[in-house]
Short mmCIF file of N, CA and C in Angstrom, two decimals:
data_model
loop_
_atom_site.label_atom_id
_atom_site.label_comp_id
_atom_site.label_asym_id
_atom_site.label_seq_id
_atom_site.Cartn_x
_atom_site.Cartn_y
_atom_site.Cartn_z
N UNK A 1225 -14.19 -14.35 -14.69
CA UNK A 1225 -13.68 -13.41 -15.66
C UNK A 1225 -14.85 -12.89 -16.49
N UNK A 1226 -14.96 -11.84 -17.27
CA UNK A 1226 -16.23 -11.13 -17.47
C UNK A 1226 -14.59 -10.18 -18.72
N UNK A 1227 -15.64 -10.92 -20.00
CA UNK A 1227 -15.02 -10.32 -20.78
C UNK A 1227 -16.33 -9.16 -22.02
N UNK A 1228 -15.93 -8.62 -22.65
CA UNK A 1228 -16.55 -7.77 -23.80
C UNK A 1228 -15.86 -8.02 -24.96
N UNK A 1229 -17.01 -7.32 -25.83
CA UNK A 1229 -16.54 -8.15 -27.71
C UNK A 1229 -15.69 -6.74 -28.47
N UNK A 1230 -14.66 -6.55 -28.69
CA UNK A 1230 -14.27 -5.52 -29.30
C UNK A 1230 -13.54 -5.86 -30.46
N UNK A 1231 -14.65 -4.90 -31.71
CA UNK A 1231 -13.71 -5.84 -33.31
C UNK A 1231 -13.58 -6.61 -33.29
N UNK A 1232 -14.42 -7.96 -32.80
CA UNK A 1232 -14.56 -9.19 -32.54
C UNK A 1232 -13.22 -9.87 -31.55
N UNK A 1233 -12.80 -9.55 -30.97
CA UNK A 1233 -11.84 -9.92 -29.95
C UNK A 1233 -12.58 -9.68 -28.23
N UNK A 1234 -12.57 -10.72 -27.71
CA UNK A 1234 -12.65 -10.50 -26.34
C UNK A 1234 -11.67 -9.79 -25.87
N UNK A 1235 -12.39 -8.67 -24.78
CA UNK A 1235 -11.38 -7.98 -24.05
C UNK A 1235 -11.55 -7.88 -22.78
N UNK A 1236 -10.74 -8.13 -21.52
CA UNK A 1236 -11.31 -8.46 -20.18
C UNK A 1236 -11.25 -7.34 -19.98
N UNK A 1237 -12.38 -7.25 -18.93
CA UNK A 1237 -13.20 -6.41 -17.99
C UNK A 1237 -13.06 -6.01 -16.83
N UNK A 1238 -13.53 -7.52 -16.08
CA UNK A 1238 -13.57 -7.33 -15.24
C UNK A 1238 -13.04 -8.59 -14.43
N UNK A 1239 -12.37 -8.88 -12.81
CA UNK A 1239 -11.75 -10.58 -12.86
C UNK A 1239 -12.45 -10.11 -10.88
N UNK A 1240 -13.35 -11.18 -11.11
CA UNK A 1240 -14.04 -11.47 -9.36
C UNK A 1240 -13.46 -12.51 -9.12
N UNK A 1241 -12.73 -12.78 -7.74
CA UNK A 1241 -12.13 -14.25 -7.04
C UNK A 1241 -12.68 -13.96 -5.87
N UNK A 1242 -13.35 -15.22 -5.14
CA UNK A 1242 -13.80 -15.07 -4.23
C UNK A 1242 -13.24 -16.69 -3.34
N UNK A 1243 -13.35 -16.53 -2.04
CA UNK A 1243 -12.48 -17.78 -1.39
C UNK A 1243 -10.95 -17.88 -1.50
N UNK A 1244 -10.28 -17.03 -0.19
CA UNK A 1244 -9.31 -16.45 -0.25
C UNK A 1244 -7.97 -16.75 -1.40
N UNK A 1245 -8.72 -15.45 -1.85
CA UNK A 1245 -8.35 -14.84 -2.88
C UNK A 1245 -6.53 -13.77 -3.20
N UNK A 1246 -5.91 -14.55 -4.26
CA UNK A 1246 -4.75 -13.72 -4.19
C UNK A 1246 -4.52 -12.61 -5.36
N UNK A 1247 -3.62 -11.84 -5.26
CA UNK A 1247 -3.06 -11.04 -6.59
C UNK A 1247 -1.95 -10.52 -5.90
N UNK A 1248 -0.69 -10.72 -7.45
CA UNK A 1248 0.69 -10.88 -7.08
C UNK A 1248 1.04 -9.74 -8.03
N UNK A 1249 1.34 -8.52 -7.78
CA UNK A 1249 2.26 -7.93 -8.61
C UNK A 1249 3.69 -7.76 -8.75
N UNK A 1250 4.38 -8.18 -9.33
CA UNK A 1250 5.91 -7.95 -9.38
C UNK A 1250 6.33 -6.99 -10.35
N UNK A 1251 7.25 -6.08 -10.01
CA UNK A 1251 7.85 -4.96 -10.82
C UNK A 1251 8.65 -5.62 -11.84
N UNK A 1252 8.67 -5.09 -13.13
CA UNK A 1252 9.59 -5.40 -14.29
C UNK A 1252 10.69 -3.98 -14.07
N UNK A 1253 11.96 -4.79 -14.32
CA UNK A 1253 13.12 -3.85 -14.10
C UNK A 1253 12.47 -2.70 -15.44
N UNK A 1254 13.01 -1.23 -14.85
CA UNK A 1254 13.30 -0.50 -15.93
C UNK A 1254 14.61 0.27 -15.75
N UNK A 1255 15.32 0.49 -16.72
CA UNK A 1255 16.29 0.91 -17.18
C UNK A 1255 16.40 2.19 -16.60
N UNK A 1256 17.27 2.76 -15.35
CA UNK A 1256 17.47 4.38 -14.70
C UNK A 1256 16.52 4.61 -13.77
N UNK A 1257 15.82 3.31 -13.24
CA UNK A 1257 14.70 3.14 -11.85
C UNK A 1257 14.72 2.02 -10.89
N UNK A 1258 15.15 2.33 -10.03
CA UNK A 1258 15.05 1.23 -8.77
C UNK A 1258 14.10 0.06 -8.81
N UNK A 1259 14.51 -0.82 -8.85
CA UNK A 1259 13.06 -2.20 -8.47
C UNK A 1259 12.64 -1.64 -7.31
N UNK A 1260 10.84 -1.51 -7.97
CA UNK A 1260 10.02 -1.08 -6.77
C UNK A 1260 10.04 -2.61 -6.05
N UNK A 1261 8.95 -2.79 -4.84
CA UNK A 1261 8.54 -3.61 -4.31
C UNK A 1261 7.99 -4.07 -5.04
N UNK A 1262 7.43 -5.90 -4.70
CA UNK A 1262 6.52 -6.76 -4.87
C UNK A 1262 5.41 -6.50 -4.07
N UNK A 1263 4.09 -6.35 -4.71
CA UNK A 1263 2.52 -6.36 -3.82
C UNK A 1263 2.11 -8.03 -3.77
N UNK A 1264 1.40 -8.04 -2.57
CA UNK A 1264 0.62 -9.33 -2.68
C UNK A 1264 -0.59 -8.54 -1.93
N UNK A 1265 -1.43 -8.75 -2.75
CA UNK A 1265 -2.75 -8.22 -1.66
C UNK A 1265 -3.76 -9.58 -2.01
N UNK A 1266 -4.09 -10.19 -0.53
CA UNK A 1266 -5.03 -11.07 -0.62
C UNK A 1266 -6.09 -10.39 0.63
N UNK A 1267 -7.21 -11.31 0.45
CA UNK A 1267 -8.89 -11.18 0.87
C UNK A 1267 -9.55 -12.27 0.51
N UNK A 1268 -10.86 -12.74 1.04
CA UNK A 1268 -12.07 -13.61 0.75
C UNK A 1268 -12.39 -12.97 -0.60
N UNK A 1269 -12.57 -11.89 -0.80
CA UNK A 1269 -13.32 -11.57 -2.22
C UNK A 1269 -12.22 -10.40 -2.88
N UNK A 1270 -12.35 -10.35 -3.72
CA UNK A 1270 -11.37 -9.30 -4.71
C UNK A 1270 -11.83 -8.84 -6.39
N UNK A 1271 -12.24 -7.85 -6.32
CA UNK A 1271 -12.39 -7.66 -7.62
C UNK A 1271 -11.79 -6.57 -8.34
N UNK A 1272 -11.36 -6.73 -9.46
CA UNK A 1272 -9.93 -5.95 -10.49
C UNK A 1272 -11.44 -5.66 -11.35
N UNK A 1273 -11.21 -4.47 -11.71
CA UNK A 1273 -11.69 -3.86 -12.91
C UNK A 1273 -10.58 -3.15 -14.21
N UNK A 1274 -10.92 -3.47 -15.53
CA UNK A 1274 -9.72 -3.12 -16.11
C UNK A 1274 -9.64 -1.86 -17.09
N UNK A 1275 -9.01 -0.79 -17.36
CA UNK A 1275 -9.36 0.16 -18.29
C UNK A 1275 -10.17 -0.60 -19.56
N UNK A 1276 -10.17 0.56 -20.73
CA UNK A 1276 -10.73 -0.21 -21.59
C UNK A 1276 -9.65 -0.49 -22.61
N UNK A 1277 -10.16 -1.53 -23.09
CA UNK A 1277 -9.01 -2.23 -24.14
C UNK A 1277 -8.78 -3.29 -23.24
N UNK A 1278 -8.87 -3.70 -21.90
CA UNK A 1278 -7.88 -5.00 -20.87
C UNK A 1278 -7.00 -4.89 -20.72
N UNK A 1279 -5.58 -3.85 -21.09
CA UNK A 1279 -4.34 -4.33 -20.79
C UNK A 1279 -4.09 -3.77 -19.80
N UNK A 1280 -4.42 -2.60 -18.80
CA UNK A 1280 -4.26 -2.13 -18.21
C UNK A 1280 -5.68 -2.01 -17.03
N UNK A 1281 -4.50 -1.87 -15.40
CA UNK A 1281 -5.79 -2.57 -14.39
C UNK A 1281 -6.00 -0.75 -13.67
N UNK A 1282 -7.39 -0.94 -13.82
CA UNK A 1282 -7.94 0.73 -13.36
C UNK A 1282 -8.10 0.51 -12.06
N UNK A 1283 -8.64 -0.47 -11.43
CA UNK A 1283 -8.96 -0.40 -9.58
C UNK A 1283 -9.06 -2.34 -9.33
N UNK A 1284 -8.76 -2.27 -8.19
CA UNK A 1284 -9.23 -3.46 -7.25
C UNK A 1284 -9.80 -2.77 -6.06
N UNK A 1285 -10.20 -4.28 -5.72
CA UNK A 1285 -11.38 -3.46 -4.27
C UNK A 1285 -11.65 -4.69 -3.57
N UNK A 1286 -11.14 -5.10 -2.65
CA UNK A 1286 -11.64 -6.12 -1.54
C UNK A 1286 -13.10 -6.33 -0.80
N UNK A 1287 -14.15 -6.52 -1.11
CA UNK A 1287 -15.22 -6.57 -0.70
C UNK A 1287 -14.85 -7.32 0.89
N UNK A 1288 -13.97 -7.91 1.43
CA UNK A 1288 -14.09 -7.94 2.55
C UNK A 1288 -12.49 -7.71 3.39
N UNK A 1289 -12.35 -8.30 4.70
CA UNK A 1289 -10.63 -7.51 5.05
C UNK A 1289 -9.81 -8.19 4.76
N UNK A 1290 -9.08 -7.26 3.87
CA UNK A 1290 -7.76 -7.98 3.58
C UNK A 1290 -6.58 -7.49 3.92
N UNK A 1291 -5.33 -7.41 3.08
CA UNK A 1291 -4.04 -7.82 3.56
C UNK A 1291 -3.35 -7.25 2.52
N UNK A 1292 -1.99 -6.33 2.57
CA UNK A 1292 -1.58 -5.93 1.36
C UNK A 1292 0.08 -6.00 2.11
N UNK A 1293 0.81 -6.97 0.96
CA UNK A 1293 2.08 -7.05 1.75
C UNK A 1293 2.97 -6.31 0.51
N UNK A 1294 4.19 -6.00 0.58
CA UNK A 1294 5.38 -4.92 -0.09
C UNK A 1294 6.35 -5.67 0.59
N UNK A 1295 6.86 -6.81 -0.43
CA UNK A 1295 8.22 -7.49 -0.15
C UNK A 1295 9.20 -6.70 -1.26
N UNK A 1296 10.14 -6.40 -0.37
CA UNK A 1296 11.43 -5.63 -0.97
C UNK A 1296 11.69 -6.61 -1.92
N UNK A 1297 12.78 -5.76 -2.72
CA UNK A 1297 13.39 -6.30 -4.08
C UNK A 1297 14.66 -5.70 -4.28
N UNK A 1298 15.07 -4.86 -3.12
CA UNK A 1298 16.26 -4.09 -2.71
C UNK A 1298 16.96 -3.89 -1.56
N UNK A 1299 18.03 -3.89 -0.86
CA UNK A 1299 18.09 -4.12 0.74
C UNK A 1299 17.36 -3.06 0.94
N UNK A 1300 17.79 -1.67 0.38
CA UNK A 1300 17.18 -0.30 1.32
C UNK A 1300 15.76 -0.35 1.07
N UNK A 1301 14.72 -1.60 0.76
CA UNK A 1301 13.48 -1.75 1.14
C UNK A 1301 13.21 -2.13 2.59
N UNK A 1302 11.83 -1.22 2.45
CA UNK A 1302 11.44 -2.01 4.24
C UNK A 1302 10.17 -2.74 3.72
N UNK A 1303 10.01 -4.07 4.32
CA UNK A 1303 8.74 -4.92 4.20
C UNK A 1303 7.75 -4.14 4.73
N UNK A 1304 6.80 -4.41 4.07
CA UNK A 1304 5.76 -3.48 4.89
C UNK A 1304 4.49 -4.80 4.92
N UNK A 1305 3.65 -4.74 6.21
CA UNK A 1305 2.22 -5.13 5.72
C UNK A 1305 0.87 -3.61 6.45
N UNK A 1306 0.01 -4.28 5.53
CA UNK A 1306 -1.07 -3.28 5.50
C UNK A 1306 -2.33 -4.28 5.63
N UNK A 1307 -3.31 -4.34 6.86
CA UNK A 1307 -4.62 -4.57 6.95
C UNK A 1307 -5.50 -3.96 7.16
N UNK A 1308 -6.38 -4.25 6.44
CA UNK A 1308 -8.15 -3.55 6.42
C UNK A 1308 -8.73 -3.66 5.77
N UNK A 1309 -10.15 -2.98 6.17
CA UNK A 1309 -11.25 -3.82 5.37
C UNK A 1309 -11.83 -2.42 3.81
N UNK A 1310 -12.28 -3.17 3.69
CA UNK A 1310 -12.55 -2.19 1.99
C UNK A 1310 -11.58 -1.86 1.54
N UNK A 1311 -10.77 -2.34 1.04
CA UNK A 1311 -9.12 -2.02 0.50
C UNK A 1311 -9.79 -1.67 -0.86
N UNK A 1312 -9.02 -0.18 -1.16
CA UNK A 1312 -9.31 0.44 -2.64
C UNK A 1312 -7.72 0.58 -2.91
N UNK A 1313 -7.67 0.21 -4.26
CA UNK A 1313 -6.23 0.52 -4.93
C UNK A 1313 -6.84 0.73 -6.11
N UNK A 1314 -6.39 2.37 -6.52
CA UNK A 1314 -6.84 2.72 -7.75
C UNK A 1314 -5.46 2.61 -8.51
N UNK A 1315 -4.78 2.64 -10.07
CA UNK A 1315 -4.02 2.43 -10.46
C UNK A 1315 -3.84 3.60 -11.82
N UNK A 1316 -2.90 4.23 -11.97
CA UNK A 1316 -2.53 4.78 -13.17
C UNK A 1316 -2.22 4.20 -14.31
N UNK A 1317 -0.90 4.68 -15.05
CA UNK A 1317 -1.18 4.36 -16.35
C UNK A 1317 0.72 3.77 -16.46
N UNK A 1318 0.25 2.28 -17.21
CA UNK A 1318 1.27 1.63 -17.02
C UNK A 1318 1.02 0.68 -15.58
N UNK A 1319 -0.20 0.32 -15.47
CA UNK A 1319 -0.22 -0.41 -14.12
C UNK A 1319 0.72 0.11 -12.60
N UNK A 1320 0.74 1.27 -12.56
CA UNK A 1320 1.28 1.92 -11.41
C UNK A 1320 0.61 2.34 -10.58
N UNK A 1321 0.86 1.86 -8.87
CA UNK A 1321 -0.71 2.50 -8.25
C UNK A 1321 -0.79 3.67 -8.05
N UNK A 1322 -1.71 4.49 -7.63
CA UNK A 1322 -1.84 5.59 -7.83
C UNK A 1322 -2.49 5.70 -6.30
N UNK A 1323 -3.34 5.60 -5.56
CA UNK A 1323 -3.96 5.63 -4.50
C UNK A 1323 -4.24 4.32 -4.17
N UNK A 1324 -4.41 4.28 -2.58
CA UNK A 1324 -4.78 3.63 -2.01
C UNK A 1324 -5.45 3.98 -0.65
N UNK A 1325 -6.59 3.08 -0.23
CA UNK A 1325 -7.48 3.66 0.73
C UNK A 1325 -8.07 2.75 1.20
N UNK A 1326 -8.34 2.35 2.72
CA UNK A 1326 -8.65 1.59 3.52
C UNK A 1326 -9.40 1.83 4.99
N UNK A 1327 -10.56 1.07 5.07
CA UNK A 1327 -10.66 1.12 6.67
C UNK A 1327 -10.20 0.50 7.97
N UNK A 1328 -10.01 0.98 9.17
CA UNK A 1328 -9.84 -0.14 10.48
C UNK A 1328 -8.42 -0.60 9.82
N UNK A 1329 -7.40 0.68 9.56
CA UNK A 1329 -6.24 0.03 9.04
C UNK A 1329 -4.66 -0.14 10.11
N UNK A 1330 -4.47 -1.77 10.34
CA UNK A 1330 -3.37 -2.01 10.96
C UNK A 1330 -1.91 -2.08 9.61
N UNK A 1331 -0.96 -1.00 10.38
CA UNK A 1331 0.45 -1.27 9.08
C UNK A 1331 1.51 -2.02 10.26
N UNK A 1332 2.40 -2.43 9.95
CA UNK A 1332 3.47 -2.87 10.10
C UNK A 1332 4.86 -2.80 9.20
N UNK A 1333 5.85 -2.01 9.92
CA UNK A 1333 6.82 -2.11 8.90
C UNK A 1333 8.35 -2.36 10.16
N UNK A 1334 8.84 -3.77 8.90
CA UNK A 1334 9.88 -4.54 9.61
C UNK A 1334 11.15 -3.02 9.25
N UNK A 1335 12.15 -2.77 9.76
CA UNK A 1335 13.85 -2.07 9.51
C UNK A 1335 14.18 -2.95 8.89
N UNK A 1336 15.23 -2.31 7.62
CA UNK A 1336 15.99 -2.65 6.82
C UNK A 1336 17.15 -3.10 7.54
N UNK A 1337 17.80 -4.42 6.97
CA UNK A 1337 18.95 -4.60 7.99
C UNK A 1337 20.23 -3.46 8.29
N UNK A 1338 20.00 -3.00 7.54
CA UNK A 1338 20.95 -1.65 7.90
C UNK A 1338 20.55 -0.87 9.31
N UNK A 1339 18.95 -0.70 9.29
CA UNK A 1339 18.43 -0.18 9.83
C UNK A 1339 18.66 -0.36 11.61
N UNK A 1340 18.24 -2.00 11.06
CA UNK A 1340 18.36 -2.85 12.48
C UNK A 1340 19.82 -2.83 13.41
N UNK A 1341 20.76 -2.64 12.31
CA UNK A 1341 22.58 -2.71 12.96
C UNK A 1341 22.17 -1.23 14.14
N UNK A 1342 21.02 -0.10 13.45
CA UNK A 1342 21.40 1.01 14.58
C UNK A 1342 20.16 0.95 15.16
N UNK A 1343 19.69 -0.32 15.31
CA UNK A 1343 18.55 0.08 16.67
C UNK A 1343 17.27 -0.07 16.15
N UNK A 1344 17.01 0.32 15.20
CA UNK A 1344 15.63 0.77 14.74
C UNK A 1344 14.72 -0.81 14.92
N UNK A 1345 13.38 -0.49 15.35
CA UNK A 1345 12.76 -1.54 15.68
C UNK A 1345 10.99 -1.59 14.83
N UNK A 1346 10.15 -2.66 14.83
CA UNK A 1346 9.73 -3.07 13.96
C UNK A 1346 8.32 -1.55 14.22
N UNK A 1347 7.79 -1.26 13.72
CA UNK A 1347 6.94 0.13 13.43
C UNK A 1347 5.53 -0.62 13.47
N UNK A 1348 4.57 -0.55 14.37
CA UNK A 1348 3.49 -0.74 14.01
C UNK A 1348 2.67 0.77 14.20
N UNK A 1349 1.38 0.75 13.23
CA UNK A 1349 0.52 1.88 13.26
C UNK A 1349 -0.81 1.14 13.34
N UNK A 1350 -2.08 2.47 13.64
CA UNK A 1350 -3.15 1.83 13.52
C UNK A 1350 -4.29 2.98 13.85
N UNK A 1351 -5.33 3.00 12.68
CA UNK A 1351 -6.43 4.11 12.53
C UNK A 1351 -8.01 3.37 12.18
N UNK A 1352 -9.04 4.41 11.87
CA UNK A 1352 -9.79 3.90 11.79
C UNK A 1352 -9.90 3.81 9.94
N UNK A 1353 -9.34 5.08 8.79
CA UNK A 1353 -8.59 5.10 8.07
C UNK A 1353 -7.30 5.55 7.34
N UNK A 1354 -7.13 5.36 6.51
CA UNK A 1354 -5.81 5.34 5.86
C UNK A 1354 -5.64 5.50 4.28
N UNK A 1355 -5.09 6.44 4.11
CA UNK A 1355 -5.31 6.92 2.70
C UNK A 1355 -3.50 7.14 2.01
N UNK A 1356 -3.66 6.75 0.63
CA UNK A 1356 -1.98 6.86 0.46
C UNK A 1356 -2.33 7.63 -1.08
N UNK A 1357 -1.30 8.54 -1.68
CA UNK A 1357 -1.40 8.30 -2.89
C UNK A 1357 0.91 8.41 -3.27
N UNK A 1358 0.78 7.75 -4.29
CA UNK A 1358 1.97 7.51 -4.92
C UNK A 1358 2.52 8.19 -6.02
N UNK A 1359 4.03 8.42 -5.83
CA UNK A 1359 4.39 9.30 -6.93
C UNK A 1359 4.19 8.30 -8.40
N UNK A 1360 3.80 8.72 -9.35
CA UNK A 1360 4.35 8.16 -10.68
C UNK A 1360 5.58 8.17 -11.54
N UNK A 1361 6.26 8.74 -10.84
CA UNK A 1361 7.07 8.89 -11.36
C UNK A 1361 8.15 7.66 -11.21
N UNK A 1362 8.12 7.42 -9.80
CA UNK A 1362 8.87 6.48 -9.23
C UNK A 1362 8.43 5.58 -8.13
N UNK A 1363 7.08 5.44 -8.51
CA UNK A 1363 6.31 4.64 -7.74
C UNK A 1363 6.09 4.40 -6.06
N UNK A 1364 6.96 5.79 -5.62
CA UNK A 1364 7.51 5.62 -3.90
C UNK A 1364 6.14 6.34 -3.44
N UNK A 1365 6.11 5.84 -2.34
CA UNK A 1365 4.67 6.85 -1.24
C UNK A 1365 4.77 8.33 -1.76
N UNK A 1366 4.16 8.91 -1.94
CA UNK A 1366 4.21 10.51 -1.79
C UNK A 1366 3.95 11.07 -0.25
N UNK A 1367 2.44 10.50 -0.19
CA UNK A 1367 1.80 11.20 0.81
C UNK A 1367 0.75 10.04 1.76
N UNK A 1368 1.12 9.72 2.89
CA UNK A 1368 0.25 9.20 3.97
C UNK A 1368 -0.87 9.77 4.94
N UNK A 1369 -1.80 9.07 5.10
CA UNK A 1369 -2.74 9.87 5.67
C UNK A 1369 -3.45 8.82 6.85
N UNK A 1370 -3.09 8.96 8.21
CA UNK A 1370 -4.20 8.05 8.74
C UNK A 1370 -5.08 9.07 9.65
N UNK A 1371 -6.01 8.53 9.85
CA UNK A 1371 -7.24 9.34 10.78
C UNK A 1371 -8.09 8.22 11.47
N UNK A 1372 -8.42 8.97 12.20
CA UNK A 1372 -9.07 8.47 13.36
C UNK A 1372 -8.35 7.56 14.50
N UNK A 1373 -8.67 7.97 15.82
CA UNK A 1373 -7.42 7.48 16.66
C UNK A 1373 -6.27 6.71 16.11
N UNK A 1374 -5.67 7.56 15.62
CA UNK A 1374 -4.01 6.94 15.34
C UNK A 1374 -3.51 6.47 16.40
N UNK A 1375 -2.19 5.52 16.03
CA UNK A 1375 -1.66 5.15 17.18
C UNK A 1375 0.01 4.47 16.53
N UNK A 1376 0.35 5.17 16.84
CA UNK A 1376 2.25 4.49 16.46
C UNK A 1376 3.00 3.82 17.76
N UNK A 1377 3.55 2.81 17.26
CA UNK A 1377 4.45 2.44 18.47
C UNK A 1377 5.82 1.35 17.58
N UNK A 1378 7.14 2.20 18.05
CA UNK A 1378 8.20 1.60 17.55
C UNK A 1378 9.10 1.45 18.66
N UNK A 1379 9.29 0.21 19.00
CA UNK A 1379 10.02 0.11 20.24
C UNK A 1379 9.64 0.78 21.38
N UNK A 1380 9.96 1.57 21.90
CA UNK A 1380 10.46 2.66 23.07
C UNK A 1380 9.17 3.65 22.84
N UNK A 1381 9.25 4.04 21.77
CA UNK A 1381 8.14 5.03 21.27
C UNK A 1381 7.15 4.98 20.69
N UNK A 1382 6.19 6.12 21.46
CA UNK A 1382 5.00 5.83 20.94
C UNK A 1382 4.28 7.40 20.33
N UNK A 1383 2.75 7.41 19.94
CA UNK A 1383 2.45 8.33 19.73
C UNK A 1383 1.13 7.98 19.28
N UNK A 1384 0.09 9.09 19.88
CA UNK A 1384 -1.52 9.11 19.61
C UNK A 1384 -1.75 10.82 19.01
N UNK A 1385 -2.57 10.51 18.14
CA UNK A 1385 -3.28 11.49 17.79
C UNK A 1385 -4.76 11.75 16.71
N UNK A 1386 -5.07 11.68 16.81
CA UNK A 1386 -6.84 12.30 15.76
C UNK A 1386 -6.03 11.74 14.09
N UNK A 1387 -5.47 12.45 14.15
CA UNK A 1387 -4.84 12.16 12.94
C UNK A 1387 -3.26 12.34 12.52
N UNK A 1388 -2.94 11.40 11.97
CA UNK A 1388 -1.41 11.64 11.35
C UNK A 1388 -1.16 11.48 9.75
N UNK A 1389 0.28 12.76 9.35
CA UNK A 1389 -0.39 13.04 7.55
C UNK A 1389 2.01 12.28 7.86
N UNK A 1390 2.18 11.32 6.97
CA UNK A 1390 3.71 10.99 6.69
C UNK A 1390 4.21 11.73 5.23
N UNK A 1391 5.21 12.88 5.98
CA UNK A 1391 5.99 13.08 5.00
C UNK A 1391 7.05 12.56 4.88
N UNK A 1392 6.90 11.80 3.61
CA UNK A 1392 7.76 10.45 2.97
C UNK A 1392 9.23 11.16 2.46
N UNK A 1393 9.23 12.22 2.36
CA UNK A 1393 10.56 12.76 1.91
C UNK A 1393 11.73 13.13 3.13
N UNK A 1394 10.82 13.24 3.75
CA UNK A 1394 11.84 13.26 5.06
C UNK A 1394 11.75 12.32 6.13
N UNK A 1395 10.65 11.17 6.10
CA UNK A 1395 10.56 10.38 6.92
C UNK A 1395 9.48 11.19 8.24
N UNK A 1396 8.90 12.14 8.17
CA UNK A 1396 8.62 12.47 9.37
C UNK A 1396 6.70 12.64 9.45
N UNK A 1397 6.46 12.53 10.78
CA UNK A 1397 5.15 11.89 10.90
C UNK A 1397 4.60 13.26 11.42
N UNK A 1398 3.57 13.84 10.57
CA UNK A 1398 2.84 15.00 11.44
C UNK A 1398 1.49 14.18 12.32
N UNK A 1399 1.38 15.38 13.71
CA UNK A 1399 0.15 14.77 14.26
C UNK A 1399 -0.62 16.16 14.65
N UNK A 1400 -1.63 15.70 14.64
CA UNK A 1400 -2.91 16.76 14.50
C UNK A 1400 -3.79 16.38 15.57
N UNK A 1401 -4.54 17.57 16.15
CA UNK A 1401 -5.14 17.03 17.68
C UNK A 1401 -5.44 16.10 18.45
N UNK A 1402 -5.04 16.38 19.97
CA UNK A 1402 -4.98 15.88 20.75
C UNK A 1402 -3.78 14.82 20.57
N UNK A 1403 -2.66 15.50 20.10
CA UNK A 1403 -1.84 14.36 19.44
C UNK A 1403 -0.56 14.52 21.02
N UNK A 1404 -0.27 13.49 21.30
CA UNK A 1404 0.83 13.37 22.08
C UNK A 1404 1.95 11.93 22.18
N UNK A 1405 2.99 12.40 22.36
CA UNK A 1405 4.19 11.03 21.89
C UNK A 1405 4.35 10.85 23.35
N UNK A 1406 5.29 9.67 23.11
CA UNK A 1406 6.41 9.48 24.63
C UNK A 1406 7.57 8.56 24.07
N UNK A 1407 8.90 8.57 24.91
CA UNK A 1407 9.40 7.36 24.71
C UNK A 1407 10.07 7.02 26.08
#
């Protein structure tokens, strides 16, 4: 921990864990907003940097590959995991993330049991990166970005391309050259 002297009060800074290393965020209910997900992002090394004042966390950054899991807190959540190496999570205001960005990134996302009653089967992806940023408003994906040989495969179906951008509002996956599906 790496603190500073402000008006004579320590105020943290900065928090390095190294030797696999965890951080647990859990959503506090708010009043007219869905419980987001729970984050767990672990790695060998991890370091949180904090705005100023400490109460609020400006970035983490995995100095080596880690792991970022999204356990629901709602049925119509889907679990998600996320691996790769240099994991950046920058964060807004009110501890809300704001971006996220990764290399050599494998996702996985399990169907909601609803999902599963009609078929839907477990989603893996995989690029060289992967870029997200999040609404603030309501903390949901906005906008997905993977590049470099993409690769989707959900059950039956599959799909390659240079790059793929997820529009989260409709669920649907653009692909950009040399992009081709099958199922």
């Amino acid at each position: 921990l790496v603190f500073s002297t402000d008006h004579d009060e320590s105020v943290l800074e900065r928090v390095v864990a190294t030797g696999n290393a965890v951080v647990t965020s859990k959503p506090l209910p708010i009043q007219g907003r869905p419980l987001s997900e729970t984050h767990i992002l672990s790695a060998q090394d991890i370091e949180m940097r904090m705005r100023p004042g400490g109460k609020e966390i400006d970035n983490v950054v995995t100095h080596s590959p880690g792991k970022l899991d999204f356990l629901p807190n709602l049925p119509e959540q889907r679990r998600r995991t996320l691996a790769g190496n240099d994991i950046v999570i920058v964060y807004g205001p009110q501890n809300r993330i704001a971006s996220f960005h990764t290399t050599n990134a494998k996702t996985q996302t399990t169907p909601t049991a609803e999902e599963q009653k009609r078929n839907r089967k477990l989603a893996l992806t995989s690029s060289r990166a992967l870029s997200a940023r999040f609404d603030p408003k309501t903390d949901d994906l906005a906008t997905l970005e993977q590049t470099g040989d993409f690769t989707y495969d959900e059950g039956d179906r599959h799909a390659r391309a240079a790059k793929a951008t997820l529009d989260s509002d409709s669920d649907v996956i653009v692909l950009e050259t040399s992009a081709h599906m099958w199922d």
